[in-house]
Short mmCIF file of C-alpha atoms in Angstrom, two decimals:
data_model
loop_
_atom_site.label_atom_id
_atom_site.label_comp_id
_atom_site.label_asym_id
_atom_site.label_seq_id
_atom_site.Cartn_x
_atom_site.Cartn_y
_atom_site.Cartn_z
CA UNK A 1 183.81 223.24 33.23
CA UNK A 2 184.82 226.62 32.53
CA UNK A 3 181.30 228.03 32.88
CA UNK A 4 181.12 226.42 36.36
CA UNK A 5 184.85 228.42 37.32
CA UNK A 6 182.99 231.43 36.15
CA UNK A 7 179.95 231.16 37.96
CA UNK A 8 182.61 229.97 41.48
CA UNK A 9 184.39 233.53 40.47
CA UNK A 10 180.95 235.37 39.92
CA UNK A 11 180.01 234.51 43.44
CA UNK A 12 182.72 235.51 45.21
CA UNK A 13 183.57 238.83 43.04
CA UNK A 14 184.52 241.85 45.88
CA UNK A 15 183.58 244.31 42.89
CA UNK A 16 180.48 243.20 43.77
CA UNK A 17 178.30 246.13 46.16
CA UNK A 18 181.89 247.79 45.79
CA UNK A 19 181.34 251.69 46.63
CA UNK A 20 182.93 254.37 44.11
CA UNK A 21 186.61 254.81 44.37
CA UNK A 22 186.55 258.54 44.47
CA UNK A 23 183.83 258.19 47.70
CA UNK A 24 185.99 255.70 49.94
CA UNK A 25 189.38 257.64 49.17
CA UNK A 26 187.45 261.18 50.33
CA UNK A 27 185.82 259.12 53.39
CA UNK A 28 189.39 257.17 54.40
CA UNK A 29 191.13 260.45 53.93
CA UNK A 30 188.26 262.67 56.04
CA UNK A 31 188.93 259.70 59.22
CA UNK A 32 192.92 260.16 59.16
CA UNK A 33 192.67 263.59 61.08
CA UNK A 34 193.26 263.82 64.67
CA UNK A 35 191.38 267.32 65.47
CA UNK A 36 188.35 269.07 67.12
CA UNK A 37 185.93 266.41 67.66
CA UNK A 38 187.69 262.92 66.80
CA UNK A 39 190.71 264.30 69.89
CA UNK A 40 188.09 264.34 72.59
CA UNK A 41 186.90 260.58 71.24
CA UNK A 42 189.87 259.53 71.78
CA UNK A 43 190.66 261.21 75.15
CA UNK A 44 187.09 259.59 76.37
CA UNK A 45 187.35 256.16 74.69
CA UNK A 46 191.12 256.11 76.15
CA UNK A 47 189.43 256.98 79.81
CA UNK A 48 186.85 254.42 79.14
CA UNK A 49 188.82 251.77 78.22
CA UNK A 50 191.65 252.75 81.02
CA UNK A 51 188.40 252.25 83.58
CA UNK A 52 187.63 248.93 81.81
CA UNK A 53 191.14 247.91 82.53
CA UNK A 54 191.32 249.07 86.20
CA UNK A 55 188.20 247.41 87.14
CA UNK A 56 188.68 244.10 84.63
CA UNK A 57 185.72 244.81 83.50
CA UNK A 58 185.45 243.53 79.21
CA UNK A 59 182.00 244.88 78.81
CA UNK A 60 183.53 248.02 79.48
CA UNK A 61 186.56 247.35 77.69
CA UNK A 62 184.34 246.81 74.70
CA UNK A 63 182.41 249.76 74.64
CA UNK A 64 185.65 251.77 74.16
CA UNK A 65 186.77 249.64 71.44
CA UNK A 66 183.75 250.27 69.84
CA UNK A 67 183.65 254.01 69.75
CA UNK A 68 187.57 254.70 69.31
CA UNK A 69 188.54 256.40 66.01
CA UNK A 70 192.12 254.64 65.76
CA UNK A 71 191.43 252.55 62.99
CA UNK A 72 191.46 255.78 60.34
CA UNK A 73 194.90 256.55 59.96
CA UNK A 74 195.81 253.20 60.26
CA UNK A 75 193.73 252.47 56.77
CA UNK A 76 194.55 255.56 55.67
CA UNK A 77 198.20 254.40 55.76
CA UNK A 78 197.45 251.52 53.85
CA UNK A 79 195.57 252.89 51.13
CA UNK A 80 198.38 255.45 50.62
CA UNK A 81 200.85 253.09 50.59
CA UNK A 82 198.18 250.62 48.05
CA UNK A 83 197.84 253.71 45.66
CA UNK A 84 201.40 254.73 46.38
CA UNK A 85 200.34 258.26 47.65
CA UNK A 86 202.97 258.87 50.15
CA UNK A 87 201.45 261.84 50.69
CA UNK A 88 198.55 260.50 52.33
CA UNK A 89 201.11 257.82 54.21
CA UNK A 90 202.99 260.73 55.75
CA UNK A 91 199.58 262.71 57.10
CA UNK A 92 197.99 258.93 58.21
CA UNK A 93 201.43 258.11 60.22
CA UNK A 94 201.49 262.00 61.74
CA UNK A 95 197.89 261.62 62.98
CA UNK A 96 198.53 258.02 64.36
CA UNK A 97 201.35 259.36 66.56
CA UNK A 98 199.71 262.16 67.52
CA UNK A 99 196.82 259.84 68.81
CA UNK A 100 198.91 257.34 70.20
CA UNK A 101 200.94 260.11 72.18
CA UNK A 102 197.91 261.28 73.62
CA UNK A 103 196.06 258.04 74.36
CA UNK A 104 199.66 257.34 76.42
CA UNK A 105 199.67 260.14 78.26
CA UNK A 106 195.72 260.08 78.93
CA UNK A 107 195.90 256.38 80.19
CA UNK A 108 199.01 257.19 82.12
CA UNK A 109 197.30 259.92 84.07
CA UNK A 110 194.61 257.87 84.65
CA UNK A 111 196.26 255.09 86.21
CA UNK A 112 199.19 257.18 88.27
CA UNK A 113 196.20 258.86 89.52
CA UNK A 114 194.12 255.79 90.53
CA UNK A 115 194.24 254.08 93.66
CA UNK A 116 194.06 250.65 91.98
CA UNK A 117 197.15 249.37 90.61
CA UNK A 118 196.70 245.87 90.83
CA UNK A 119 197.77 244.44 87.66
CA UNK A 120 194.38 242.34 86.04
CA UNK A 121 193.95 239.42 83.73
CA UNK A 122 192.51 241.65 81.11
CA UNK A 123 195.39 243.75 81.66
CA UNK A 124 198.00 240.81 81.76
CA UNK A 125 196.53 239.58 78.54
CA UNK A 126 198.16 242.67 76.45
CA UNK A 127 201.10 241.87 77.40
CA UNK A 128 202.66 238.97 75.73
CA UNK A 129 201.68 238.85 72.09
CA UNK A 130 202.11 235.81 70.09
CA UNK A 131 201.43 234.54 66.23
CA UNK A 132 197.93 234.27 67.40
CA UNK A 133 197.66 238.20 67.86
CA UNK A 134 199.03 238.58 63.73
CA UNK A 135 196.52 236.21 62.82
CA UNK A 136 193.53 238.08 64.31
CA UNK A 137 195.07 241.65 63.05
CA UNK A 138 195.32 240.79 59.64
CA UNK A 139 192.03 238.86 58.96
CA UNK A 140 190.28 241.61 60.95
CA UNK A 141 191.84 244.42 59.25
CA UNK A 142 190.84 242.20 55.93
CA UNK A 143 186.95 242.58 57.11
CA UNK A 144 187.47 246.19 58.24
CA UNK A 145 188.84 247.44 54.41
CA UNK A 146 186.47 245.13 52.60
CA UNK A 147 183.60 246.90 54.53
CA UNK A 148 184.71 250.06 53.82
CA UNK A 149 185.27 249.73 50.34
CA UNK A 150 181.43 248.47 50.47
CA UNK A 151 178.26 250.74 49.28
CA UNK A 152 176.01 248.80 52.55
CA UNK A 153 178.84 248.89 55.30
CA UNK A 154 176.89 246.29 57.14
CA UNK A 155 177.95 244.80 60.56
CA UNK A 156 181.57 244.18 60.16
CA UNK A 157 183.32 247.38 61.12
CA UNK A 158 181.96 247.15 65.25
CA UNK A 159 183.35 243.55 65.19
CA UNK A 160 186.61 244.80 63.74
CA UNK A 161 186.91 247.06 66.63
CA UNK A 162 187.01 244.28 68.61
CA UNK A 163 189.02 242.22 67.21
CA UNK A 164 191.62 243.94 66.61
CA UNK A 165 191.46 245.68 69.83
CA UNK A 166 193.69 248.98 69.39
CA UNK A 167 193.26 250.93 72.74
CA UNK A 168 193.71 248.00 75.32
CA UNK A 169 197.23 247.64 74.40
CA UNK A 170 197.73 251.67 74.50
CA UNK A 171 196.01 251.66 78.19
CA UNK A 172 198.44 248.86 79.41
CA UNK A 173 201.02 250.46 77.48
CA UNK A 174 200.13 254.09 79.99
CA UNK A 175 199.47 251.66 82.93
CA UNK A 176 202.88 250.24 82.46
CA UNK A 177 204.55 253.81 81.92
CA UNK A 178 202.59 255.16 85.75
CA UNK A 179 204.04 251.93 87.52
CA UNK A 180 207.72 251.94 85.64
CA UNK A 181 207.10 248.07 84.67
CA UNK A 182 209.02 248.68 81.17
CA UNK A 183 208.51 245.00 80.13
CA UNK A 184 204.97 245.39 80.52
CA UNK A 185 205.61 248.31 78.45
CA UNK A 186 207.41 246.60 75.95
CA UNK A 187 204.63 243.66 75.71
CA UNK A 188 201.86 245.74 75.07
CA UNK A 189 203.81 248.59 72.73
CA UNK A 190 204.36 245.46 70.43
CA UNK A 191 201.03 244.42 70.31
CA UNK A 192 200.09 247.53 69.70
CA UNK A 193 202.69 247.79 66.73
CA UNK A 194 201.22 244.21 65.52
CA UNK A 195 197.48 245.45 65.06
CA UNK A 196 198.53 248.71 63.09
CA UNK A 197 201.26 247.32 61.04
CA UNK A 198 198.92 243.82 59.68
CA UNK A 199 195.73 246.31 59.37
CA UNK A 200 197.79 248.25 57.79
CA UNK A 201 198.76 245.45 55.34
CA UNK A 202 195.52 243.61 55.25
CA UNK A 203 194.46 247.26 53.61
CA UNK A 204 197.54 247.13 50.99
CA UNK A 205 196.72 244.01 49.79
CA UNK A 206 192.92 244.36 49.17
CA UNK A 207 193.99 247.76 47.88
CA UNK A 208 196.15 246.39 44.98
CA UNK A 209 193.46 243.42 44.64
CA UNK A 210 190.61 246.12 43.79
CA UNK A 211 193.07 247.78 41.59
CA UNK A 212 192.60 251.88 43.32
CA UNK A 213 194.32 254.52 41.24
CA UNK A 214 197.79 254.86 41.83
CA UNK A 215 198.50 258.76 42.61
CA UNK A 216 201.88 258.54 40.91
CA UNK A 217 203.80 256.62 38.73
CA UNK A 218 206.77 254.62 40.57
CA UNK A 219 209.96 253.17 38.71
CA UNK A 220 210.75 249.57 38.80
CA UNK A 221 213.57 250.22 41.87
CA UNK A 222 211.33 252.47 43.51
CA UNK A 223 208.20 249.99 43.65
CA UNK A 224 210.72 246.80 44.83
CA UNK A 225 211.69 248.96 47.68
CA UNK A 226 208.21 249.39 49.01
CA UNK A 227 207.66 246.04 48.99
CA UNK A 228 211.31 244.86 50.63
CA UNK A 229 210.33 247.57 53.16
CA UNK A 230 206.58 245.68 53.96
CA UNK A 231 208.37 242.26 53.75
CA UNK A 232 211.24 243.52 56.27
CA UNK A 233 208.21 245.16 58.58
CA UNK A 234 206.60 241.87 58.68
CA UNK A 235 209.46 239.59 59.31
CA UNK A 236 210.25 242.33 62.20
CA UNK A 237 206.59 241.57 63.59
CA UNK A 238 206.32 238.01 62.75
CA UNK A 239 209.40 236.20 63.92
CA UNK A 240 209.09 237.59 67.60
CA UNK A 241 206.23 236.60 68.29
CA UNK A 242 206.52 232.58 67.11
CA UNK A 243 208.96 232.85 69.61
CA UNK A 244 206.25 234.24 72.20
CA UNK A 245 203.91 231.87 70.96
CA UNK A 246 206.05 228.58 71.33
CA UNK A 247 207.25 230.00 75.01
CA UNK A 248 203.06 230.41 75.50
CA UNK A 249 202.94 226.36 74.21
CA UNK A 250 205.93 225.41 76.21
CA UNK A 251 204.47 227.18 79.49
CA UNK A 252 200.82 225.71 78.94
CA UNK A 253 202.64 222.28 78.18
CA UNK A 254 204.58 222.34 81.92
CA UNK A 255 201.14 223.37 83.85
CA UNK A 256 199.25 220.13 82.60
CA UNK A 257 202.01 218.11 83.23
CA UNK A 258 201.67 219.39 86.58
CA UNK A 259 197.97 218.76 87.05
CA UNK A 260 198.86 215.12 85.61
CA UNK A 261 201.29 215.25 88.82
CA UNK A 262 199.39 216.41 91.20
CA UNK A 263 196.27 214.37 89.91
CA UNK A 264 197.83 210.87 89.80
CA UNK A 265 200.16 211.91 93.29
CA UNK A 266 197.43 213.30 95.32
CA UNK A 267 194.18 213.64 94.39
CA UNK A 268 193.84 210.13 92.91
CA UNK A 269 194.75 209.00 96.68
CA UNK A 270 192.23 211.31 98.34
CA UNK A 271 194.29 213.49 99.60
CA UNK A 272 192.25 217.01 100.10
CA UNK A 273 194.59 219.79 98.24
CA UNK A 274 192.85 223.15 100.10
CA UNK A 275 195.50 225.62 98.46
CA UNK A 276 197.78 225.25 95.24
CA UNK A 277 200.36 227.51 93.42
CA UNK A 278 202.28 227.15 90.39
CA UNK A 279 205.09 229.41 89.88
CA UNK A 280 206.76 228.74 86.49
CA UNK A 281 208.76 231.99 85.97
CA UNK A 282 210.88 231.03 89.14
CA UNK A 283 214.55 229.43 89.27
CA UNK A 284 214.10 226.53 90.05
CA UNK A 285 209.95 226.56 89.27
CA UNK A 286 207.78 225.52 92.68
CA UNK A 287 204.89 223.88 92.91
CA UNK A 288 203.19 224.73 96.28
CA UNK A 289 200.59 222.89 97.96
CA UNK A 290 198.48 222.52 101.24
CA UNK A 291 196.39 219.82 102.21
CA UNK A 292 194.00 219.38 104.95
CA UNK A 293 194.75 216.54 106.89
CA UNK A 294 197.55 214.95 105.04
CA UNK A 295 200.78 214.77 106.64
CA UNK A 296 203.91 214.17 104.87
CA UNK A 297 207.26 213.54 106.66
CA UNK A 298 211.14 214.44 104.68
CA UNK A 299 211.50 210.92 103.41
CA UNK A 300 208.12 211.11 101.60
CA UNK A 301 208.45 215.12 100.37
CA UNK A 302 211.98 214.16 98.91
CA UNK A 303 210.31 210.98 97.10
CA UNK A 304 207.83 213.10 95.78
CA UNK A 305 210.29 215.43 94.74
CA UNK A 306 212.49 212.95 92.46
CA UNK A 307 209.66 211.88 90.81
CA UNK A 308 208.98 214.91 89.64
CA UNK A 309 211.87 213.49 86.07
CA UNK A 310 208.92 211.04 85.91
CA UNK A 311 206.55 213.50 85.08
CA UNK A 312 208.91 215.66 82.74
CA UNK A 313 209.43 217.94 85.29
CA UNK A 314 212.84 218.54 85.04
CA UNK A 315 214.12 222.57 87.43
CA UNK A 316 211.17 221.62 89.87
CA UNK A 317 211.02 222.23 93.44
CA UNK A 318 207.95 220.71 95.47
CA UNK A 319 206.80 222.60 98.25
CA UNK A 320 204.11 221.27 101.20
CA UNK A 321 202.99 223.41 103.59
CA UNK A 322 202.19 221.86 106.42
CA UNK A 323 201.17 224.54 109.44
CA UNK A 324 197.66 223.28 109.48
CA UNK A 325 196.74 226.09 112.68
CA UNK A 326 197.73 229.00 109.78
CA UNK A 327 196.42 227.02 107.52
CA UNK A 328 193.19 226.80 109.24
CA UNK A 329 193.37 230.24 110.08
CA UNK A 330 194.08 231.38 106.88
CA UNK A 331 191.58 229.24 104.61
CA UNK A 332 189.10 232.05 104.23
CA UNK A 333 191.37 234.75 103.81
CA UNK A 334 193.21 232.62 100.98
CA UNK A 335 189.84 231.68 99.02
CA UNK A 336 188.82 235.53 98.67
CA UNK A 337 192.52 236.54 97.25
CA UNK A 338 194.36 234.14 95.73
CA UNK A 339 193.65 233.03 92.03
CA UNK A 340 195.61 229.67 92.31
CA UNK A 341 193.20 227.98 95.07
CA UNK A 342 190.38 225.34 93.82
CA UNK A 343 186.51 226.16 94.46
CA UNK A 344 185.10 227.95 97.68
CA UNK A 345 182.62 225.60 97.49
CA UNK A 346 185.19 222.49 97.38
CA UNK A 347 187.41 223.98 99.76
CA UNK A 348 184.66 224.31 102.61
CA UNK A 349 183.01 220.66 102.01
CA UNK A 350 186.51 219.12 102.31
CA UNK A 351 187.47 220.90 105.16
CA UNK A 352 183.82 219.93 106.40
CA UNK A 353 184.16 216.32 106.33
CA UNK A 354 186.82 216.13 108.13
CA UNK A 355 185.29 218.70 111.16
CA UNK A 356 181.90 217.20 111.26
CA UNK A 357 183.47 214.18 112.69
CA UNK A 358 184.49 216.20 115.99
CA UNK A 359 181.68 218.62 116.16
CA UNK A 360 178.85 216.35 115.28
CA UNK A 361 174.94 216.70 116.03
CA UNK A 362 172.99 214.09 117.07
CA UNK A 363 170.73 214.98 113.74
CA UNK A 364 168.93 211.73 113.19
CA UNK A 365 165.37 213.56 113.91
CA UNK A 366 166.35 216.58 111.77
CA UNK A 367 166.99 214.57 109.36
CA UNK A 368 164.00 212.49 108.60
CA UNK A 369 162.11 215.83 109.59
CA UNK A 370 163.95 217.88 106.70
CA UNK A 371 162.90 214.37 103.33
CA UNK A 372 159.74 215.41 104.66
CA UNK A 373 159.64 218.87 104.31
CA UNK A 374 161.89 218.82 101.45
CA UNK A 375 161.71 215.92 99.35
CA UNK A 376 164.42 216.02 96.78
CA UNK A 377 166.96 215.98 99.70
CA UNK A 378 168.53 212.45 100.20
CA UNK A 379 170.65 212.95 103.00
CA UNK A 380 171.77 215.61 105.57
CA UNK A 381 174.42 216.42 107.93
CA UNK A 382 174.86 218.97 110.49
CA UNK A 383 177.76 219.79 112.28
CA UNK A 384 179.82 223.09 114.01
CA UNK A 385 182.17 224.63 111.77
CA UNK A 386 184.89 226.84 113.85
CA UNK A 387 187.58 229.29 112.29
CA UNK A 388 190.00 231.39 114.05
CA UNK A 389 190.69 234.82 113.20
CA UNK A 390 193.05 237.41 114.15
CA UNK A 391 190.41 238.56 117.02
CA UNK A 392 188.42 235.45 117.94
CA UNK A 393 187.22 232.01 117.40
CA UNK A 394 183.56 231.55 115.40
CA UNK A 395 181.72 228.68 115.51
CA UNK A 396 178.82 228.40 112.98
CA UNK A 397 176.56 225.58 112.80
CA UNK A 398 176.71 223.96 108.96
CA UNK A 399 174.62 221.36 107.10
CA UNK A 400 175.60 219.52 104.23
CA UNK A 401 172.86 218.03 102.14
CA UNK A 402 173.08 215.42 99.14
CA UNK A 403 170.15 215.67 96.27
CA UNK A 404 169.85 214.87 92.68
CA UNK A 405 169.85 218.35 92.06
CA UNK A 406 170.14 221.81 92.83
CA UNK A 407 167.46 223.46 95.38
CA UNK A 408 166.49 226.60 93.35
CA UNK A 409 166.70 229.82 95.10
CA UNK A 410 163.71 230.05 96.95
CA UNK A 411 163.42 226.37 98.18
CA UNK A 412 167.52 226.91 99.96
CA UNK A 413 166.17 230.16 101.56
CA UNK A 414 163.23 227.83 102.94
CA UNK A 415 165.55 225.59 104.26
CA UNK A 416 167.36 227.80 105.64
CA UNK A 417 165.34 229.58 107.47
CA UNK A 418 163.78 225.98 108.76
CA UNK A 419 166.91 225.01 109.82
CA UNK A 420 167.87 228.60 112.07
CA UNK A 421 164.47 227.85 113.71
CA UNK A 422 165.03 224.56 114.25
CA UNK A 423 168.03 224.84 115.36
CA UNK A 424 167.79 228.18 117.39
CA UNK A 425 170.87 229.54 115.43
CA UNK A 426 170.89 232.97 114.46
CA UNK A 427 173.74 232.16 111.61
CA UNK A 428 174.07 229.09 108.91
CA UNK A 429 175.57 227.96 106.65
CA UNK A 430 174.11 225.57 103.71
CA UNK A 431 176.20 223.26 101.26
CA UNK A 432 175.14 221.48 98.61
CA UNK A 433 177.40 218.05 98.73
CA UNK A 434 177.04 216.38 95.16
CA UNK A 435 176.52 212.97 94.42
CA UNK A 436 179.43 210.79 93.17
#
């Protein structure tokens, strides 16, 4: 039994491929510096990442994670504070400010300057961190140490850029400075304090756990307040956000309740919801929706309203907009900005059943003409789809088809094309309707 503990121990030994001592002390210490060379990385891997945010673009956002120099004096820290060199604590914190003072004022400039100040999800994301967030800090700054103190470094230390994702929060933190939003500020600042504070640790612990020299001797008092002051800085970063992360559950919790609502109130009755909003930070919270034929008078809104308790929807206001000539005005305008509304694609086929009814072709020929020429289509409809807009009326000639599956590419320009011939239309549009 005990050989088979041994040979469980053997195999997961981190003295195993460990580098010398001496060597990863020099190289950690060497990374801590903020000067000449490692300044401008930052300044460009701050502008990168800034772009990346502007644009919402994560490719981009990863490629400045991946080439930022952060991470040094954030292990340096905890390898000073492992070997009790507080020395090398003091010079790791020093350069850390001075890089996160700079990669402020960098992203600030950047985003004052831009002309897009729209605030985007990958943005929005730094913003409120949770338990979640302390989880992925500490088990990546874990990897990150353990691959240092490696003689093959291996993959790990790219994907522990990532993960723990240092700069985003900074460049929200700048965005949030140019705009004046301080919670925004606040939100990402903490994050930010989260990744450096549980790499930090991560590093401490495997520090102790591989036994580095310690550069001086500490008393007994001395060595219980270093650890009181870790275990006060990780209460300090723990217990806030639990309390972000249960307001995260409690928010996701309300929004499928609502979808239950609107599912077994609406859609489950056929009624054709063509825009949708959910505002939970309001007093009381709304729920906003637009259909496109459905009418509802005050009797049935205010039923609709009460049994909102039903559905544990207690500080909820129900709102139906019911100005179908705005709406109808409106419909493409809302499908290319707002985030809340349900598929383009959904959106237009609704509205077209309801149209084709008043606007229909006498298609019957077309029809059989187009299982000819096209086989896998099953059905097709074609009808005149009009929209208003600020300047006129448009009136496009649309065709809904119903197939098994998919045309590809080339086959939909085919029919297409067919269609404006056949038709004599110089624009038109082509839908897909799926099967049921």
């Amino acid at each position: 039994m005990k050989k088979e503990i041994n040979k469980v121990l053997n195999f997961i030994d981190l003295h195993k491929g460990e580098e010398n001592k001496r060597k990863v002390i020099e190289n950690i210490t060497s990374s801590i510096s903020f000067r000449g060379s490692n300044l401008w990385i930052l300044a460009c891997a701050i502008l990168i990442a800034s772009v990346g945010l502007n644009v919402n673009s994560t490719a981009v956002i990863i490629g400045a994670m991946l080439i930022s120099p952060l991470m040094g004096p954030i292990v340096g820290a905890g390898f000073g504070l492992g070997m009790y060199d507080f020395e090398l604590v003091k010079k790791s914190i020093k350069n850390l400010l001075i890089a996160t003072f700079v990669s402020l004022a960098i992203s600030t400039i950047y985003f004052y300057a831009s002309p897009f100040k729209e605030a985007q999800s990958e943005l929005l994301a730094r913003t409120s961190p949770n338990i979640y967030d302390i989880l992925i800090a500490f088990f990546g700054g874990l990897v990150g140490v353990i691959a240092v103190t490696r003689v093959e470094k291996g993959n790990p230390i790219p994907g522990v850029a990532i993960a723990t994702a240092l700069m985003p929060p900074l460049c929200t933190a700048g965005y949030s400075l140019a705009l004046g939003n301080i919670g925004y500020f606040l939100g990402a600042m903490y994050l930010y304090a989260i990744n450096c504070v549980f790499i930090c640790i991560a590093t401490f612990i495997i520090v102790k756990f591989l036994k580095y020299p310690i550069a001086q001797q500490l008393d007994i008092r001395r060595e219980k307040q270093v650890k009181y002051g870790i275990t006060i800085l990780i209460m300090l970063m723990i217990l806030p956000s639990i309390y972000f992360a249960y307001q995260l559950f409690v928010e996701k919790s309300y929004r499928l309740k609502t979808e239950v609502f609107i599912k077994k109130e609406f859609t489950d009755h056929d009624y054709p919801i063509i825009y949708k909003r959910i505002e939970y930070n309001s007093n009381p919270k709304k729920i906003e929706l637009a259909f496109l034929s459905k009418k509802f008078n005050n009797e049935e809104i205010s039923n609709l309203n009460k049994k909102l308790i039903d559905y544990n929807l207690p500080n909820t206001q129900l709102l139906i907009q019911q100005d179908t000539f705005n709406i109808s005005r409106d419909i493409l305008n809302k499908m290319n900005s707002s985030k809340d509304l349900v598929d383009k694609k959904d959106i237009i086929i609704n509205s077209l059943r309801e149209q084709l009814s008043e606007y229909q072709f006498n298609n019957e020929q077309i029809t059989d003409e187009s299982k000819v020429l096209f086989p896998y289509i099953s059905s097709l409809v074609i009808g005149n789809y009009s929209y208003k807009n600020a300047q006129n009326t448009k009136i496009i000639p649309v065709v809904l088809y119903q197939s098994k599956k998919e045309l590809d590419k080339e086959m939909n320009h085919k029919l297409k094309s067919w269609l404006k011939i056949r038709l004599a239309k110089d624009s038109i549009e082509v839908y897909r309707q799926p099967f049921k």
